[in-house]
Every structure is written in structure tokens, then in C-alpha cells.
Coordinates of C-alpha atoms in Angstrom, one line a residue:
X1157 CA 162.1 127.2 42.2
X1158 CA 160.6 126.5 45.6
X1159 CA 162.3 124.4 48.2
X1160 CA 162.8 121.1 46.6
X1161 CA 161.9 119.2 49.7
X1162 CA 158.6 121.0 50.3
X1163 CA 157.9 120.0 46.5
X1164 CA 158.2 116.2 47.2
X1165 CA 156.0 116.6 50.4
X1166 CA 153.3 118.6 48.7
X1167 CA 153.2 116.4 45.7
X1168 CA 151.6 113.6 47.7
X1169 CA 148.6 115.7 48.3
X1170 CA 147.5 116.4 44.8
X1171 CA 146.2 113.1 43.4
X1172 CA 143.3 113.2 45.7
X1173 CA 141.8 116.1 43.8
X1174 CA 142.2 114.6 40.5
X1175 CA 138.9 113.4 40.1
X1176 CA 137.3 116.9 40.6
X1177 CA 134.7 117.7 37.9
X1178 CA 135.6 120.5 35.5
X1179 CA 133.6 123.8 35.3
X1180 CA 130.2 123.7 33.9
X1181 CA 131.2 126.2 31.0
X1182 CA 133.2 124.9 28.2
X1183 CA 136.7 126.3 28.6
X1184 CA 136.3 127.7 25.0
X1185 CA 133.0 129.6 25.5
X1186 CA 134.4 131.0 28.8
X1187 CA 137.6 132.2 27.0
X1188 CA 135.9 133.7 23.9
X1189 CA 133.8 136.0 26.0
X1190 CA 137.0 137.7 27.2
X1191 CA 139.4 140.2 25.6
X1192 CA 142.3 138.5 27.5
X1193 CA 142.8 135.0 29.0
X1194 CA 143.7 134.9 32.6
X1195 CA 146.9 132.9 33.4
X1196 CA 147.7 131.4 36.8
X1197 CA 151.5 130.4 37.2
X1198 CA 152.2 127.3 39.1
X1199 CA 155.6 127.6 40.9
X1200 CA 157.1 130.9 41.5
X1201 CA 160.8 130.2 41.0
X1202 CA 163.4 131.9 38.8
X1203 CA 161.3 131.4 35.5
X1204 CA 158.2 132.5 36.8
X1205 CA 159.7 135.4 38.6
X1206 CA 162.1 136.9 36.2
X1207 CA 160.6 135.9 33.0
X1208 CA 157.2 134.9 32.9
X1209 CA 155.6 137.3 35.2
X1210 CA 157.4 140.4 33.5
X1211 CA 156.5 138.8 30.1
X1212 CA 152.7 138.8 31.1
X1213 CA 152.8 142.5 31.5
X1214 CA 153.6 142.8 27.9
X1215 CA 151.1 140.4 26.2
X1216 CA 148.1 141.3 24.2
X1217 CA 146.0 138.2 24.6
X1218 CA 146.5 137.1 28.1
X1219 CA 147.5 138.5 31.7
X1220 CA 148.8 137.2 35.0
X1221 CA 145.3 136.6 37.0
X1222 CA 146.8 134.1 39.7
X1223 CA 149.4 132.3 41.2
X1224 CA 149.9 128.8 42.9
X1225 CA 152.6 128.8 45.6
X1226 CA 153.4 126.7 48.8
X1227 CA 155.2 129.8 50.3
X1228 CA 152.8 132.4 52.0
X1229 CA 155.7 135.1 51.9
X1230 CA 155.9 134.6 48.1
X1231 CA 152.4 134.9 47.8
X1232 CA 152.0 138.3 49.7
X1233 CA 155.0 139.7 47.6
X1234 CA 153.3 138.6 44.6
X1235 CA 149.9 139.9 45.4
X1236 CA 151.2 143.4 46.3
X1237 CA 153.4 143.6 43.3
X1238 CA 150.8 142.5 40.5
X1239 CA 147.5 143.5 42.3
X1240 CA 146.3 139.8 42.4
X1241 CA 142.9 139.2 44.1
X1242 CA 142.8 136.9 47.2
X1243 CA 140.5 134.8 45.6
X1244 CA 143.1 134.0 42.6
X1245 CA 146.0 132.9 45.2
X1246 CA 146.0 129.1 45.5
X1247 CA 148.4 126.9 47.5
X1248 CA 149.0 123.2 46.6
X1249 CA 146.4 121.8 49.0
X1250 CA 143.6 123.8 47.4
X1251 CA 144.8 123.9 43.7
X1252 CA 142.0 121.9 42.5
X1253 CA 139.3 124.5 43.5
X1254 CA 140.8 126.6 40.7
X1255 CA 138.0 124.6 38.7
X1256 CA 135.3 127.1 40.2
X1257 CA 137.3 130.2 39.3
X1258 CA 136.1 131.7 36.0
X1259 CA 139.1 134.4 36.2
X1260 CA 141.5 131.6 35.4
X1261 CA 141.4 130.5 31.8
X1262 CA 145.1 128.7 31.7
X1263 CA 147.3 127.2 34.2
X1264 CA 151.1 127.4 33.4
X1265 CA 153.1 124.6 34.9
X1266 CA 156.4 126.0 36.0
X1267 CA 157.6 123.3 38.6
X1268 CA 160.3 120.7 38.8
X1269 CA 160.0 118.2 35.9
X1270 CA 158.9 115.4 38.1
X1271 CA 155.9 117.3 38.9
X1272 CA 154.8 118.4 35.5
X1273 CA 152.6 115.4 35.0
X1274 CA 150.6 115.7 38.3
X1275 CA 149.7 119.3 37.9
X1276 CA 148.9 119.2 34.2
X1277 CA 146.6 116.6 34.8
X1278 CA 145.0 118.2 37.9
X1279 CA 144.6 121.4 35.8
X1280 CA 143.1 119.7 32.9
X1281 CA 140.6 117.9 35.2
X1282 CA 139.7 121.3 36.6
X1283 CA 138.7 122.5 33.0
X1284 CA 141.8 124.6 32.4
X1285 CA 143.8 124.9 29.4
X1286 CA 147.5 124.0 30.3
X1287 CA 150.8 125.4 29.3
X1288 CA 153.6 123.2 30.7
X1289 CA 157.2 124.1 30.8
X1290 CA 159.9 122.0 29.1
X1291 CA 161.0 119.0 29.2
X1292 CA 157.3 117.8 29.3
X1293 CA 157.9 115.1 31.7
X1294 CA 160.3 112.5 33.0
X1295 CA 158.8 109.7 31.0
X1296 CA 156.9 109.2 27.6
X1297 CA 154.3 107.3 29.8
X1298 CA 153.6 110.4 31.8
X1299 CA 153.7 112.6 28.6
X1300 CA 151.0 110.4 27.3
X1301 CA 148.8 110.7 30.4
X1302 CA 149.2 114.6 30.1
X1303 CA 147.8 114.4 26.5
X1304 CA 145.0 111.9 27.3
X1305 CA 144.0 114.2 30.3
X1306 CA 143.7 117.2 28.0
X1307 CA 141.9 115.5 25.5
X1308 CA 139.4 114.0 27.9
X1309 CA 138.4 117.4 29.4
X1310 CA 138.6 119.1 25.8
X1311 CA 141.4 121.6 26.8
X1312 CA 144.6 122.5 24.9
X1313 CA 148.0 121.7 26.0
X1314 CA 151.1 123.6 24.7
X1315 CA 154.8 122.9 25.8
X1316 CA 157.0 125.8 26.4
X1317 CA 159.4 125.4 23.7
X1318 CA 159.5 129.3 23.2
X1319 CA 162.1 128.7 20.3
X1320 CA 159.8 127.5 17.8
X1321 CA 157.8 130.8 18.2
X1322 CA 161.0 132.9 17.6
X1323 CA 161.4 134.5 14.2
X1324 CA 164.8 133.6 13.3
X1325 CA 163.9 130.1 14.2
X1326 CA 160.9 130.0 12.1
X1327 CA 163.0 131.4 9.1
X1328 CA 165.6 128.3 9.4
X1329 CA 162.4 125.9 9.9
X1330 CA 161.3 127.4 6.6
X1331 CA 164.5 126.8 4.7
X1332 CA 163.8 123.3 4.9
X1333 CA 160.0 123.5 4.1
X1334 CA 160.9 125.5 1.0
X1335 CA 163.9 123.2 0.1
X1336 CA 166.0 126.5 0.0
X1337 CA 169.3 124.4 0.5
X1338 CA 168.6 121.0 -0.6
X1339 CA 168.7 118.0 1.6
X1340 CA 170.1 118.1 5.0
X1341 CA 173.4 116.3 5.7
X1342 CA 174.6 117.1 9.0
X1343 CA 173.1 119.1 12.2
X1344 CA 175.3 120.3 14.9
X1345 CA 173.6 121.6 18.1
X1346 CA 174.6 122.4 21.5
X1347 CA 173.3 124.1 24.7
X1348 CA 174.8 124.2 28.1
X1349 CA 176.2 126.5 30.7
X1350 CA 178.3 126.2 33.7
X1351 CA 176.2 125.7 36.9
X1352 CA 178.3 126.3 40.0
X1353 CA 175.7 125.4 42.6
X1354 CA 176.1 122.3 44.8
X1355 CA 172.5 121.8 46.0
X1356 CA 169.7 122.3 43.6
X1357 CA 166.7 120.1 42.5
X1358 CA 168.2 119.8 38.9
X1359 CA 171.0 117.6 40.5
X1360 CA 168.5 115.2 41.7
X1361 CA 167.1 112.2 39.7
X1362 CA 164.1 111.9 41.7
X1363 CA 163.1 115.5 40.6
X1364 CA 163.8 114.9 37.0
X1365 CA 167.3 116.7 37.1
X1366 CA 170.2 116.2 34.6
X1367 CA 171.7 118.3 31.9
X1368 CA 169.8 116.2 29.2
X1369 CA 166.4 116.9 30.5
X1370 CA 167.2 120.6 31.5
X1371 CA 169.4 121.9 28.6
X1372 CA 169.5 118.8 26.4
X1373 CA 166.2 119.2 25.1
X1374 CA 167.1 122.3 23.4
X1375 CA 169.5 120.9 20.7
X1376 CA 167.2 117.7 20.4
X1377 CA 164.3 119.7 19.7
X1378 CA 166.0 121.7 17.1
X1379 CA 167.3 118.8 15.4
X1380 CA 163.9 117.6 15.1
X1381 CA 162.4 121.0 13.8
X1382 CA 165.4 121.4 11.6
X1383 CA 165.1 117.9 9.9
X1384 CA 161.4 117.9 9.9
X1385 CA 161.5 114.1 10.6
X1386 CA 161.9 111.8 13.9
X1387 CA 165.4 110.2 14.5
X1388 CA 165.5 106.6 14.2
X1389 CA 168.6 105.7 16.4
X1390 CA 170.9 107.2 18.8
X1391 CA 174.4 106.8 20.3
X1392 CA 175.0 108.7 23.7
X1393 CA 177.6 109.1 26.3
X1394 CA 177.6 110.7 29.7
X1395 CA 180.6 112.7 31.3
X1396 CA 181.4 114.3 34.4
X1397 CA 184.2 116.5 36.0
X1398 CA 182.4 116.8 39.2
X1399 CA 181.4 113.4 40.4
X1400 CA 180.9 114.6 43.9
X1401 CA 178.1 116.9 42.7
X1402 CA 176.6 114.8 39.6
X1403 CA 176.4 111.5 41.3
X1404 CA 172.7 110.9 40.3
X1405 CA 172.5 113.0 37.1
X1406 CA 174.5 113.8 33.9
X1407 CA 176.6 116.8 33.9
X1408 CA 177.5 116.6 30.1
X1409 CA 175.8 114.4 27.6
X1410 CA 176.9 113.9 24.0
X1411 CA 174.6 112.3 21.5
X1412 CA 174.4 111.5 17.8
X1413 CA 171.2 110.9 15.9
X1414 CA 170.3 109.2 12.7
X1415 CA 167.3 110.3 10.5
X1416 CA 165.4 108.2 8.0
X1417 CA 166.5 110.6 5.2
X1418 CA 170.2 109.9 6.0
X1419 CA 171.0 113.0 8.0
X1420 CA 172.8 112.9 11.0
X1421 CA 173.0 115.1 14.1
X1422 CA 175.8 115.7 16.5
X1423 CA 174.7 117.1 19.8
X1424 CA 175.9 118.1 23.2
X1425 CA 174.6 119.4 26.5
X1426 CA 176.0 120.2 29.7
X1427 CA 176.0 121.9 33.1
X1428 CA 179.7 122.1 33.1
X1429 CA 180.5 124.2 30.2
X1430 CA 178.7 127.1 28.1
X1431 CA 177.7 126.2 24.6
X1432 CA 174.8 127.5 22.3
X1433 CA 174.9 127.0 18.8
X1434 CA 173.1 125.4 15.9
X1435 CA 174.8 124.8 12.4
X1436 CA 173.1 122.9 9.5
X1437 CA 175.1 121.6 6.5
X1438 CA 173.0 120.9 3.5
X1439 CA 173.6 119.6 -0.1
X1440 CA 173.7 123.2 -1.4
X1441 CA 174.8 125.4 1.5
X1442 CA 174.5 125.8 5.2
X1443 CA 172.8 127.9 8.0
X1444 CA 173.6 128.7 11.3
X1445 CA 172.2 130.3 14.7
X1446 CA 174.7 131.4 17.5
X1447 CA 173.2 131.8 20.0
X1448 CA 170.2 129.6 19.1
X1449 CA 168.3 129.4 22.4
X1450 CA 169.2 132.6 24.5
X1451 CA 166.3 134.5 26.1
X1452 CA 167.3 137.3 23.5
X1453 CA 169.7 138.3 20.7
X1454 CA 169.2 135.2 18.6
X1455 CA 171.4 135.8 15.3
X1456 CA 172.9 134.0 12.4
X1457 CA 173.6 133.9 8.9
X1458 CA 173.4 131.5 5.8
X1459 CA 175.5 130.8 2.8
X1460 CA 173.1 132.4 0.4
X1461 CA 174.0 135.9 2.2
X1462 CA 170.9 136.0 4.6
X1463 CA 171.6 137.8 7.7
X1464 CA 169.2 136.3 10.6
X1465 CA 168.8 138.9 13.0
X1466 CA 165.0 139.5 13.5
X1467 CA 164.3 140.7 16.9
X1468 CA 161.2 140.9 19.2
X1469 CA 160.6 142.6 22.4
X1470 CA 160.1 139.3 24.4
X1471 CA 160.1 135.6 23.6
X1472 CA 157.9 134.4 26.3
X1473 CA 155.4 137.1 25.6
X1474 CA 155.3 136.0 21.9
X1475 CA 155.0 132.3 22.8
X1476 CA 152.1 132.9 25.4
X1477 CA 150.4 135.3 22.9
X1478 CA 150.5 132.9 20.4
X1479 CA 149.0 130.0 22.7
X1480 CA 146.3 132.2 23.7
X1481 CA 145.3 133.1 20.2
X1482 CA 145.1 129.4 19.5
X1483 CA 142.6 129.2 22.5
X1484 CA 140.5 132.1 21.4
X1485 CA 140.3 130.9 17.8
X1486 CA 140.1 127.2 19.0
X1487 CA 143.1 126.2 16.6
X1488 CA 146.0 123.8 17.0
X1489 CA 148.8 125.2 19.4
X1490 CA 152.1 125.6 17.7
X1491 CA 153.9 123.3 20.0
X1492 CA 151.3 120.6 21.5
X1493 CA 151.9 117.9 23.9
X1494 CA 152.8 115.4 21.1
X1495 CA 155.9 117.5 20.5
X1496 CA 156.9 117.2 24.2
X1497 CA 156.2 113.3 23.9
X1498 CA 158.4 112.9 21.0
X1499 CA 161.5 114.5 22.6
X1500 CA 161.1 112.4 25.9
X1501 CA 160.8 109.2 23.7
X1502 CA 164.4 110.3 22.5
X1503 CA 165.7 111.3 25.9
X1504 CA 164.7 107.9 27.3
X1505 CA 166.6 106.2 24.4
X1506 CA 169.7 108.7 25.0
X1507 CA 169.9 107.6 28.7
X1508 CA 169.5 103.9 27.6
X1509 CA 172.3 104.2 25.1
X1510 CA 174.6 106.0 27.6
X1511 CA 174.0 103.3 30.0
X1512 CA 174.4 100.2 27.8
X1513 CA 177.3 101.6 25.6
X1514 CA 175.7 101.1 22.3
X1515 CA 173.4 102.5 19.7
X1516 CA 169.5 102.4 20.5
X1517 CA 166.9 102.3 18.1
X1518 CA 164.0 104.5 18.6

């Protein structure tokens, strides 16, 4: 990600351009006249540089058409590497003029969490479809504003939960849909890693940092797509072994969810330890994935003898191709904004529970 302090400064600028009118052409008519959709990446940090840009070289339905960055040196490097035209390179001051660029069909927001709402709304007001990285936003209120802006401008909004596109994950979702193992009793899910850095935007509350926002939405989202229902209550606890670093946000969060069916979930997330597993116990058996949210190598097994080891060339490429197909065909995206909103409602309840020390109804 780009320097966090420059982000705070630049984010003040953006609202002035929010009222800019969208392109005269319908985003659907514009997209349907093309063989591939042009994608502009907003924010050229690690995820864009090491994962999304390479994945866009592997996609069938979309391609890297433009970039948005506040760093001229990055812009020059990317332009040379990916042969991006001058007119498709934007900064945070002139971003709203992207409305006038027919090369750009989709804006992919890959910024610190606190900036997701602003740039999603600005992109929607520019008449562009929006893909936004997870977590969707810091608050449920911001999530709703993002959804409303996209609906108002008649553009699609998809949240970057790539695991919901991944084939092994799709199979365990179908276990529940087809009632293969009977009713679900217990879901155990965890996602975390040891972050040895001492100065990063993910450690700052103002930027939307914290383990629960960054990694915790993986087990949270997993419990929801496994259960196929929304949790009704949560009990949560925060822990830290490095208070000198994690003085604003959570280093480790444990949370327990209760679902209407009676199923329960025990979940954990952390910046202080590595964890990456999903285990579902049902009335008539079990299934698991380990790892369940890595960039590759998702694998698992089930009590009926199923081996879950389907592989794909690239998760991000599949996600973006699927979302591009939805735009081409004017169909519902697999992971719409409402999915991100549901997670953030629970995240807010998790923080409230940890602060108050009691169970919170959702």
C-alpha cells in the first residue's frame, strides 16, 4: 500500500468530485460492445502489485487498462511494465475525470479500509462498475452508502471475497445446500499470521486497521457461507502480546457466533500467530479445509471419503473473470455489496462485545 500519511491527506480532496455526472453511455452498453472489460486499479500496494496486476494478465474477460496512484514513480514503473497509455493514468486529485474515459469499465478499489467508501462512491458516480477489496468498509453505514451509490448510478458492486469463487469452497457450500451431511452443529474457523512490522496502516484505527477487519472477515464470512444463515448473537474477546505495537487495534480476536438453527461457530483471527483452517461438524459427518483461505493450495477432506483438492491457475483471475461475466451478461455478481455489509454488521457487534465483555445480539 502507498504511504499511509499521504493517503490521509489525499482523501480530503475527493469528496469535491463526487457530484460529477456519469458517462452518457450506459455502463452496460459500453461494456457489451467490448471483448474484454478495462479495469483500473486504485492503489498500487502489495495486493495490486504482486497479485491483481499479474492475475489480470491471465484473465479472459478483463484486462489491466489503467491505474490510480499518488506516486509518480510508481506510475512510471507500471506504465513501462504494462504498456498503459498516458490517458489511463490517474492520481487522487483527477480521479473523477475517469468518467470521461471509455477505456475504463471497472474501478477496483485496493486502498486502506477507511478509504473504500469514498472511492467506491466516486467511482460509481463516474459511471464505473466497482470491485472493492474486503473488508468492504469500516462501518455498516458506509457499506450502505456504497450500495446506494452503485444502485443510483446503475453500476454493479462486487466485494473481493475471492474464496467464494474458489472450487473447493464452492463444494463445501454445496454440501450444505444439498444437505449431504445433515444439519450443522459446529463451525470452527481461524485465519491469521504473524506480522512482525511495527509501523503499518493496518495497526492504525483511523485507517481501518486491526486483525478482525483484515483477517477476521475470512472466518466470519466462512461461517456465514457454510451455515447459509445469519448469526443472531456474538461473544468476543481481544488479546495482545505486543501492547506497544497494538495500542489502537486488536492483535488477536476470538469470537463465538450463534445461528438461528442452533449451530454455533468458534472463530479466531490474529496478527500474532499463524492459523488457517475451517472444520464443520454436522449431524451425519464432517468436512474441512486446511488451508481454507491461502492464495493457492486450498485442500481438505470429508467424512464420506471426499478429497477436496481441486486446483485453479489463479484465484484472483477467476474472481475477476466471474465478476466481468456478470457485467457482460447483466447478471447478479457472486459476492455483492450486501454480502460485505452483512459481515461488517457482525464485525461492529464483535468489537462491541469485546469492549463490553458480554454477548451482543445482532
